[in-house]
Amino acid sequence: MRILLTGATGYIGKRILPLLAAKGHDVICCVRDKNRFYIPEELQQNVHVIEVDFLDKETLVNIPTAIDAAFYLIHSMSGSDTNYDELESISATNFSERINQTQAQQILYLSGIVNDKALSKHLSSRKNVESILAKSKVPLTTLRAGIIVGSGSASFEIIRDLVNKLPIMITPKWLNTKCQPIAINDVLEFLSKSLLNPLTYNQSFDIGGPDILTYKEMLLAFAEAKKQKRYIFTIPVMTPKLSSYWLYFVTSTSYKLATALVSSMKVEVICSDHRINELLDVQPISYKEALSRALLKVDEDKVVSSWKDSLISGRFSQSISNHLKVPKKGCYIDRRKKEVLDRDYTINQIWSIGGETGWYYGNWLWSFRGFIDKLFGGVGSRRGRTNKHNIYAGDALDFWRVLYANKKEGKLILYAEMKLPGEAWLEFKIIHNTLYQAATFKPKGILGKLYWYSVLPFHGFIFNGMLNKLIK
């Protein structure tokens, strides 16, 4: 079968791709930028990549007509300050018009549970997308999920941040809101078993685990799984804005995403029926078991995908390809080089940089810079990295975005997502047993120039110290 996979660079898309390929399907992945999409070598035979921007109707001609089914996994939440619902509507309309011109027999859409009259903007937008897709002549299967629990999921990472960092929590009252979490593996099983299954055509199903819990109970269960003692007190005076700031400063989420999440967390998301469980013969696992599996993946450094690598986690909104060529004109550049003693060792050091490993020299200064960035509304350095020793183009790495990563070449290019009066790149490359390290800054106006000279005194020991640690 030929399956169209939209949202292939997203959290769910990266998870379901290997499952589809393992079943022998030819998978056509829709991405906005090929340079941001890494295909594991074992999947390359079954995977094809096309560049499509669903907000640009002209690019949809790249979608072939000879497809059997399509996964619609596109969500624009926090993609813009205020109008992500409008963007989602445009994307769904453009997709629907194009899919009508193909041979597709089914559209599969992962939405949110909508069983409350007072829906958040986020859930209302998902429901609207479902209505748009349902108007297509291609049969639609909608799976509605609430909180998805898995290594790297937004919910899991936020819960982990809160529990790990706050022994005592003074929390907003929405922590008493009930929800029905579901494990990522169960979501993938529901999606896989619904594929080209006529019993699911033109229907919507709620999917959830066996437990109905408050967010407070979910936090305490996580603490129990980690053998940590935590105390949580809810107060009624925390406004949505204060709640958003609370999530933003304590966790790795962006403020825009925190605002959208707080709005949604005030609404109960509980399955209205479980008929799909029997229909597809799926018995979802408990919340505690989902936590156990997620924590094991984190401990084993086998996280397949993370929401932090999505563009909504930071400030990067353009194509990676637009920034791959590091500029020189009008830029300040700090260049350093040193002979490599052991090429493999140095490459492994470079590929492990950031996150829990740190930056090898002056880590407290890197952390302080991240703290300052967070104060001014930036991403800070709490995103860390998805894997401890693997880096791919498009990954988030503290307050950087990976533009290029080629281990055989020994070349890594990072682009700064922190708030700056300009643009910044950090580049490592090994040529003829010499490591070249370059920090490039393209200032914007006089403020940018002043910023460069204000941090210049720190470059001497930070970048030089880092270079030495990468060598030995």
Coordinates of C-alpha atoms in Angstrom, one line a residue:
M1 CA 0.0 0.0 0.0
R2 CA 1.1 3.6 -0.6
I3 CA 0.5 5.7 2.5
L4 CA 0.7 9.5 2.6
L5 CA 2.1 10.7 6.0
T6 CA 1.6 14.4 6.8
G7 CA 3.3 15.8 9.9
A8 CA 6.2 13.4 9.4
T9 CA 8.6 15.5 11.4
G10 CA 6.2 15.7 14.4
Y11 CA 6.0 13.6 17.5
I12 CA 3.4 11.1 16.3
G13 CA 4.7 11.1 12.7
K14 CA 8.2 10.0 13.7
R15 CA 6.7 7.2 15.8
I16 CA 4.3 5.8 13.2
L17 CA 6.7 6.0 10.2
P18 CA 8.8 2.9 11.2
L19 CA 5.7 0.9 12.0
L20 CA 4.2 1.6 8.6
A21 CA 7.5 0.8 6.8
A22 CA 7.9 -2.4 8.8
K23 CA 4.6 -3.6 7.5
G24 CA 5.9 -3.2 4.0
H25 CA 3.9 0.0 3.1
D26 CA 5.5 2.6 0.8
V27 CA 5.3 5.7 2.9
I28 CA 5.3 9.2 1.2
C29 CA 6.3 11.7 3.9
C30 CA 5.2 15.3 3.5
V31 CA 7.7 17.8 4.9
R32 CA 8.3 21.5 4.5
D33 CA 12.0 21.1 4.3
K34 CA 13.9 18.0 3.3
N35 CA 17.0 19.1 5.1
R36 CA 15.1 18.9 8.4
F37 CA 14.1 15.3 7.9
Y38 CA 16.3 12.3 8.8
I39 CA 15.4 8.9 7.5
P40 CA 17.1 5.9 9.2
E41 CA 19.0 3.8 6.8
E42 CA 16.9 0.7 7.4
L43 CA 13.7 2.6 6.3
Q44 CA 15.1 4.3 3.2
Q45 CA 13.9 1.6 0.8
N46 CA 10.2 2.1 1.8
V47 CA 10.2 5.9 2.5
H48 CA 9.9 8.7 0.0
V49 CA 10.0 12.4 0.9
I50 CA 8.2 15.3 -0.8
E51 CA 8.3 19.0 0.1
V52 CA 4.8 20.3 0.8
D53 CA 3.6 23.4 2.7
F54 CA -0.1 23.0 3.4
L55 CA -0.4 26.7 3.7
D56 CA 0.8 27.1 0.2
K57 CA -1.7 25.5 -2.1
E58 CA 0.7 25.4 -5.1
T59 CA 3.1 23.0 -3.3
L60 CA 0.3 20.4 -2.9
V61 CA 0.8 19.3 -6.6
N62 CA 3.8 17.3 -5.2
I63 CA 1.4 14.9 -3.6
P64 CA 1.0 11.9 -6.0
T65 CA -2.5 10.8 -7.0
A66 CA -1.6 7.1 -6.6
I67 CA -2.1 6.7 -2.8
D68 CA -4.3 4.4 -0.8
A69 CA -4.6 6.3 2.5
A70 CA -3.4 9.4 4.2
F71 CA -2.6 10.3 7.8
Y72 CA -3.5 13.9 8.7
L73 CA -1.2 14.7 11.6
I74 CA -0.8 18.4 11.2
H75 CA -1.3 20.8 14.1
S76 CA -0.4 24.5 14.1
M77 CA -0.9 25.1 17.8
S78 CA 1.3 28.0 18.8
G79 CA 2.6 28.3 15.4
S80 CA 1.6 31.9 15.5
D81 CA 0.8 34.3 18.3
T82 CA -3.0 34.4 17.9
N83 CA -4.2 32.8 14.7
Y84 CA -3.2 29.1 14.8
D85 CA -6.8 28.1 14.4
E86 CA -7.0 30.0 11.1
L87 CA -3.8 28.4 9.9
E88 CA -5.2 24.9 10.8
S89 CA -8.4 25.7 8.9
I90 CA -6.4 26.7 5.8
S91 CA -4.2 23.7 6.0
A92 CA -7.1 21.3 6.3
T93 CA -9.0 22.9 3.4
N94 CA -6.0 22.7 1.1
F95 CA -5.3 19.1 2.1
S96 CA -9.0 18.2 1.6
E97 CA -9.1 19.7 -1.9
R98 CA -6.0 17.9 -3.0
I99 CA -6.9 14.5 -1.4
N100 CA -10.1 14.6 -3.4
Q101 CA -7.9 14.4 -6.6
T102 CA -6.2 11.3 -5.5
Q103 CA -7.1 7.6 -5.3
A104 CA -7.1 7.6 -1.5
Q105 CA -9.7 5.4 0.2
Q106 CA -9.3 6.8 3.7
I107 CA -8.1 9.8 5.8
L108 CA -7.0 9.2 9.3
Y109 CA -7.0 12.2 11.7
L110 CA -5.7 12.3 15.3
S111 CA -7.8 14.9 17.1
G112 CA -8.6 15.9 20.7
I113 CA -11.5 14.6 22.9
V114 CA -14.3 17.1 22.6
N115 CA -17.1 16.3 25.2
D116 CA -17.4 19.7 26.8
K117 CA -19.6 22.6 25.5
A118 CA -17.1 25.2 26.6
L119 CA -14.2 24.1 24.5
S120 CA -10.8 25.8 24.5
K121 CA -9.5 27.5 21.4
H122 CA -7.1 24.6 20.8
L123 CA -9.9 21.9 21.0
S124 CA -12.3 24.0 19.0
S125 CA -9.7 24.3 16.3
R126 CA -9.2 20.5 16.2
K127 CA -13.0 20.0 16.0
N128 CA -13.2 22.5 13.1
V129 CA -10.5 20.6 11.2
E130 CA -12.4 17.4 11.7
S131 CA -15.5 19.1 10.2
I132 CA -13.5 20.3 7.2
L133 CA -11.9 16.9 6.5
A134 CA -15.3 15.2 6.9
K135 CA -16.6 17.2 3.9
S136 CA -14.0 15.4 1.7
K137 CA -15.3 12.7 -0.6
V138 CA -12.7 10.4 1.0
P139 CA -13.9 8.5 4.1
L140 CA -12.6 10.0 7.3
T141 CA -11.6 8.1 10.5
T142 CA -11.1 10.4 13.5
L143 CA -9.4 9.2 16.7
R144 CA -9.8 11.6 19.6
A145 CA -7.2 11.5 22.3
G146 CA -6.6 13.5 25.5
I147 CA -3.2 13.4 27.3
I148 CA -0.7 11.2 25.4
V149 CA 1.9 9.7 27.7
G150 CA 5.2 8.6 26.2
S151 CA 8.9 9.4 26.3
G152 CA 9.3 12.8 24.6
S153 CA 5.6 13.7 24.6
A154 CA 4.7 17.3 25.7
S155 CA 2.6 16.0 28.6
F156 CA 5.3 13.6 29.9
E157 CA 8.1 16.2 29.6
I158 CA 6.0 18.9 31.4
I159 CA 5.1 16.5 34.2
R160 CA 8.7 15.4 34.5
D161 CA 9.9 19.0 34.7
L162 CA 7.4 19.9 37.4
V163 CA 8.0 16.8 39.6
N164 CA 11.8 16.9 39.3
K165 CA 12.2 20.6 40.0
L166 CA 9.5 21.3 42.6
P167 CA 9.3 19.3 45.9
I168 CA 6.5 21.6 46.9
M169 CA 4.0 22.9 44.4
I170 CA 1.6 25.8 44.8
T171 CA -0.6 25.1 41.8
P172 CA -3.7 26.5 39.9
K173 CA -7.1 24.9 40.5
W174 CA -7.2 23.4 37.1
L175 CA -4.9 20.6 38.4
N176 CA -8.1 19.1 39.8
T177 CA -9.5 18.8 36.2
K178 CA -10.1 15.2 35.2
C179 CA -8.6 13.6 32.1
Q180 CA -8.1 10.1 30.6
P181 CA -4.4 9.7 29.6
I182 CA -3.4 7.2 27.0
A183 CA 0.0 5.6 26.3
I184 CA 1.7 6.5 23.0
N185 CA 2.0 2.8 22.1
D186 CA -1.8 2.5 22.3
V187 CA -2.3 5.6 20.2
L188 CA -0.1 4.0 17.5
E189 CA -1.9 0.7 17.7
F190 CA -5.3 2.4 17.3
L191 CA -3.9 4.3 14.3
S192 CA -2.3 1.2 12.7
K193 CA -5.4 -1.0 13.2
S194 CA -7.7 1.7 11.8
L195 CA -5.7 2.0 8.6
L196 CA -7.8 0.9 5.6
N197 CA -10.3 -0.8 8.0
P198 CA -13.8 -0.2 6.5
L199 CA -15.3 -0.6 10.0
T200 CA -13.8 2.7 11.0
Y201 CA -14.8 4.7 7.9
N202 CA -16.8 7.9 8.4
Q203 CA -16.7 7.6 12.2
S204 CA -15.1 9.4 15.2
F205 CA -13.8 7.5 18.2
D206 CA -12.6 8.5 21.6
I207 CA -9.4 6.7 22.7
G208 CA -8.1 6.6 26.2
G209 CA -6.5 4.5 28.8
P210 CA -8.4 2.7 31.7
D211 CA -7.6 5.4 34.2
I212 CA -9.5 8.7 34.8
L213 CA -7.3 11.0 36.8
T214 CA -6.8 14.6 37.8
Y215 CA -3.6 16.3 36.7
K216 CA -2.7 16.4 40.4
E217 CA -3.0 12.6 40.6
M218 CA -0.9 12.3 37.4
L219 CA 1.9 14.4 39.0
L220 CA 1.8 12.4 42.2
A221 CA 1.9 9.1 40.3
F222 CA 5.0 10.3 38.4
A223 CA 6.6 11.2 41.7
E224 CA 5.8 7.8 43.1
A225 CA 7.3 6.1 40.0
K226 CA 10.5 8.1 40.6
K227 CA 10.4 7.4 44.3
Q228 CA 10.2 11.1 45.1
K229 CA 8.1 12.7 47.8
R230 CA 6.1 15.7 46.5
Y231 CA 3.5 18.0 48.1
I232 CA 0.9 19.7 45.9
F233 CA -1.4 22.5 47.1
T234 CA -4.0 24.1 44.7
I235 CA -5.1 27.7 45.1
P236 CA -8.1 29.4 43.4
V237 CA -6.3 32.8 42.8
M238 CA -4.0 31.7 39.9
T239 CA -5.3 33.3 36.7
P240 CA -4.8 31.7 33.3
K241 CA -2.0 34.2 32.6
L242 CA -0.2 33.4 35.9
S243 CA -0.7 29.7 35.3
S244 CA 0.9 30.1 31.8
Y245 CA 3.9 31.9 33.4
W246 CA 4.2 29.2 36.0
L247 CA 4.4 26.5 33.3
Y248 CA 6.7 28.6 31.2
F249 CA 9.3 29.3 33.9
V250 CA 9.4 25.9 35.5
T251 CA 9.2 23.6 32.5
S252 CA 10.8 23.5 29.0
T253 CA 7.6 24.7 27.2
S254 CA 7.4 27.9 25.3
Y255 CA 5.0 30.6 26.6
K256 CA 2.8 30.4 23.6
L257 CA 2.4 26.6 24.1
A258 CA 1.9 27.1 27.8
T259 CA -0.9 29.5 27.2
A260 CA -2.6 27.0 24.8
L261 CA -2.1 24.1 27.2
V262 CA -3.5 26.0 30.2
S263 CA -6.6 26.9 28.2
S264 CA -7.1 23.2 27.3
M265 CA -6.4 21.9 30.8
K266 CA -9.4 23.6 32.2
V267 CA -11.6 21.4 30.2
E268 CA -12.3 17.7 31.1
V269 CA -11.2 15.3 28.4
I270 CA -12.8 11.9 29.2
C271 CA -13.8 9.3 26.6
S272 CA -17.6 9.1 26.1
D273 CA -17.4 5.5 24.9
H274 CA -14.9 2.7 24.4
R275 CA -16.5 0.9 21.4
I276 CA -13.3 1.1 19.4
N277 CA -11.4 -1.0 22.0
E278 CA -13.6 -4.0 21.1
L279 CA -13.8 -3.1 17.4
L280 CA -10.1 -3.2 17.0
D281 CA -9.3 -5.6 19.9
V282 CA -7.1 -3.1 21.7
Q283 CA -6.8 -3.0 25.5
P284 CA -5.0 0.2 26.5
I285 CA -2.5 0.0 29.4
S286 CA -2.7 1.9 32.7
Y287 CA -1.2 5.3 33.3
K288 CA 1.4 3.7 35.7
E289 CA 2.4 1.2 33.1
A290 CA 2.7 4.0 30.5
L291 CA 4.9 6.0 32.8
S292 CA 7.1 3.0 33.5
R293 CA 7.7 2.4 29.8
A294 CA 8.4 6.0 29.1
L295 CA 10.9 6.3 32.0
L296 CA 12.6 3.1 30.7
K297 CA 13.0 4.7 27.3
V298 CA 14.5 7.8 28.8
D299 CA 16.9 5.8 31.0
E300 CA 18.0 3.7 28.0
D301 CA 18.4 6.8 25.8
K302 CA 16.0 5.4 23.3
V303 CA 13.6 8.3 22.8
V304 CA 12.4 8.1 19.2
S305 CA 10.9 11.6 19.0
S306 CA 10.3 14.6 21.3
W307 CA 7.9 17.5 21.1
K308 CA 10.9 19.7 21.9
D309 CA 12.3 19.1 18.4
S310 CA 9.1 20.6 16.9
L311 CA 9.4 24.2 15.7
I312 CA 6.7 25.3 18.3
S313 CA 9.2 24.6 21.1
G314 CA 11.3 27.6 20.0
R315 CA 11.5 30.7 17.8
F316 CA 12.6 29.1 14.6
S317 CA 9.9 29.6 12.0
Q318 CA 11.7 29.4 8.7
S319 CA 13.2 26.7 6.5
I320 CA 16.4 25.3 7.8
S321 CA 17.7 25.5 4.2
N322 CA 17.5 29.3 4.4
H323 CA 20.1 29.4 7.2
L324 CA 22.5 26.5 6.2
K325 CA 24.9 28.9 4.5
V326 CA 26.6 30.7 7.3
P327 CA 27.0 34.4 6.3
K328 CA 30.3 36.3 6.4
K329 CA 29.4 39.8 5.1
G330 CA 28.5 42.2 7.9
C331 CA 29.2 39.6 10.6
Y332 CA 31.4 39.3 13.6
I333 CA 33.2 36.0 13.7
D334 CA 35.2 34.3 16.5
R335 CA 37.4 31.7 14.8
R336 CA 39.5 29.1 16.6
K337 CA 41.3 25.9 15.5
K338 CA 43.3 23.1 17.0
E339 CA 44.9 19.9 15.9
V340 CA 42.8 16.8 16.6
L341 CA 44.6 14.0 18.6
D342 CA 41.9 11.4 18.1
R343 CA 39.2 12.1 15.4
D344 CA 36.7 9.6 16.7
Y345 CA 37.0 11.0 20.3
T346 CA 36.5 14.6 19.1
I347 CA 33.5 13.8 17.0
N348 CA 31.9 11.9 19.8
Q349 CA 32.5 14.9 22.1
I350 CA 30.9 17.3 19.6
W351 CA 27.9 15.0 19.1
S352 CA 27.3 14.8 22.8
I353 CA 27.5 18.5 23.5
G354 CA 24.7 20.3 25.4
G355 CA 21.9 18.8 27.4
E356 CA 23.0 16.8 30.4
T357 CA 26.6 16.8 29.1
G358 CA 26.8 20.5 29.1
W359 CA 29.2 22.7 27.1
Y360 CA 32.5 21.3 28.5
Y361 CA 33.7 24.7 29.9
G362 CA 32.0 27.5 31.8
N363 CA 28.7 25.6 32.1
W364 CA 27.4 28.0 34.7
L365 CA 27.8 30.8 32.2
W366 CA 25.8 28.8 29.6
S367 CA 23.2 28.1 32.2
F368 CA 23.1 31.8 33.2
R369 CA 22.7 32.8 29.6
G370 CA 19.7 30.4 29.3
F371 CA 18.2 31.9 32.5
I372 CA 18.5 35.4 31.1
D373 CA 16.9 34.3 27.8
K374 CA 14.0 32.8 29.7
L375 CA 13.4 36.0 31.6
F376 CA 13.1 37.9 28.3
G377 CA 10.7 35.4 26.8
G378 CA 13.2 33.2 25.0
V379 CA 13.4 29.4 24.9
G380 CA 16.1 29.2 27.7
S381 CA 18.2 26.1 27.9
R382 CA 15.7 23.7 29.5
R383 CA 14.9 21.9 26.3
G384 CA 18.1 20.0 26.5
R385 CA 18.3 17.4 23.7
T386 CA 16.3 14.3 22.7
N387 CA 19.2 11.8 22.7
K388 CA 22.5 12.0 24.6
H389 CA 24.8 11.0 21.7
N390 CA 22.8 11.4 18.4
I391 CA 22.1 14.7 16.7
Y392 CA 20.0 15.2 13.5
A393 CA 19.1 18.2 11.5
G394 CA 16.1 19.9 13.0
D395 CA 16.7 18.8 16.5
A396 CA 16.5 21.3 19.4
L397 CA 19.7 21.5 21.4
D398 CA 19.3 23.8 24.5
F399 CA 18.8 27.2 23.0
W400 CA 20.1 26.1 19.6
R401 CA 18.5 24.5 16.5
V402 CA 20.6 21.9 14.6
L403 CA 20.9 23.0 11.0
Y404 CA 23.4 20.4 9.8
A405 CA 24.9 17.3 11.3
N406 CA 27.1 14.9 9.4
K407 CA 29.2 12.6 11.5
K408 CA 31.3 11.3 8.6
E409 CA 32.3 14.8 7.6
G410 CA 32.8 15.8 11.2
K411 CA 30.6 18.9 10.6
L412 CA 27.9 20.4 12.9
I413 CA 26.1 23.7 12.4
L414 CA 23.9 25.2 15.1
Y415 CA 21.6 28.2 14.9
A416 CA 20.7 30.3 18.0
E417 CA 17.0 30.4 19.0
M418 CA 17.7 32.6 22.0
K419 CA 16.5 36.2 22.0
L420 CA 19.2 38.2 20.3
P421 CA 19.6 41.6 18.6
G422 CA 20.7 39.7 15.5
E423 CA 21.4 36.1 14.3
A424 CA 24.0 33.7 15.6
W425 CA 25.6 30.4 14.3
L426 CA 28.0 28.0 16.0
E427 CA 30.0 25.7 13.7
F428 CA 32.3 22.8 14.2
K429 CA 34.2 21.0 11.4
I430 CA 37.2 18.8 11.1
I431 CA 39.4 19.2 8.1
H432 CA 42.7 17.2 7.7
N433 CA 42.9 16.5 11.5
T434 CA 42.3 20.1 12.5
L435 CA 39.1 21.1 14.3
Y436 CA 37.8 24.5 13.2
Q437 CA 35.3 26.2 15.6
A438 CA 33.5 29.4 14.6
A439 CA 30.9 31.5 16.3
T440 CA 29.3 33.9 13.8
F441 CA 27.0 36.8 14.8
K442 CA 25.1 39.0 12.3
P443 CA 24.1 42.1 14.3
K444 CA 20.9 44.1 13.8
G445 CA 21.6 47.8 14.3
I446 CA 23.6 49.4 17.0
L447 CA 22.1 47.2 19.7
G448 CA 23.5 44.2 18.0
K449 CA 27.0 45.6 17.8
L450 CA 26.9 46.6 21.4
Y451 CA 25.7 43.1 22.3
W452 CA 28.7 41.5 20.5
Y453 CA 31.3 43.7 22.3
S454 CA 29.6 43.1 25.6
V455 CA 30.0 39.3 25.4
L456 CA 33.4 39.4 23.6
P457 CA 35.4 39.3 26.9
F458 CA 33.8 36.0 27.7
H459 CA 34.6 34.4 24.4
G460 CA 38.3 34.1 25.1
F461 CA 38.0 31.5 27.9
I462 CA 34.6 30.0 27.1
F463 CA 35.2 29.1 23.4
N464 CA 38.9 28.4 24.0
G465 CA 38.1 26.2 27.0
M466 CA 35.4 24.3 25.0
L467 CA 37.8 23.8 22.1
N468 CA 40.4 22.2 24.4
K469 CA 37.8 19.9 25.9
L470 CA 36.7 18.7 22.5
I471 CA 40.3 17.7 21.7
K472 CA 41.2 15.9 24.9

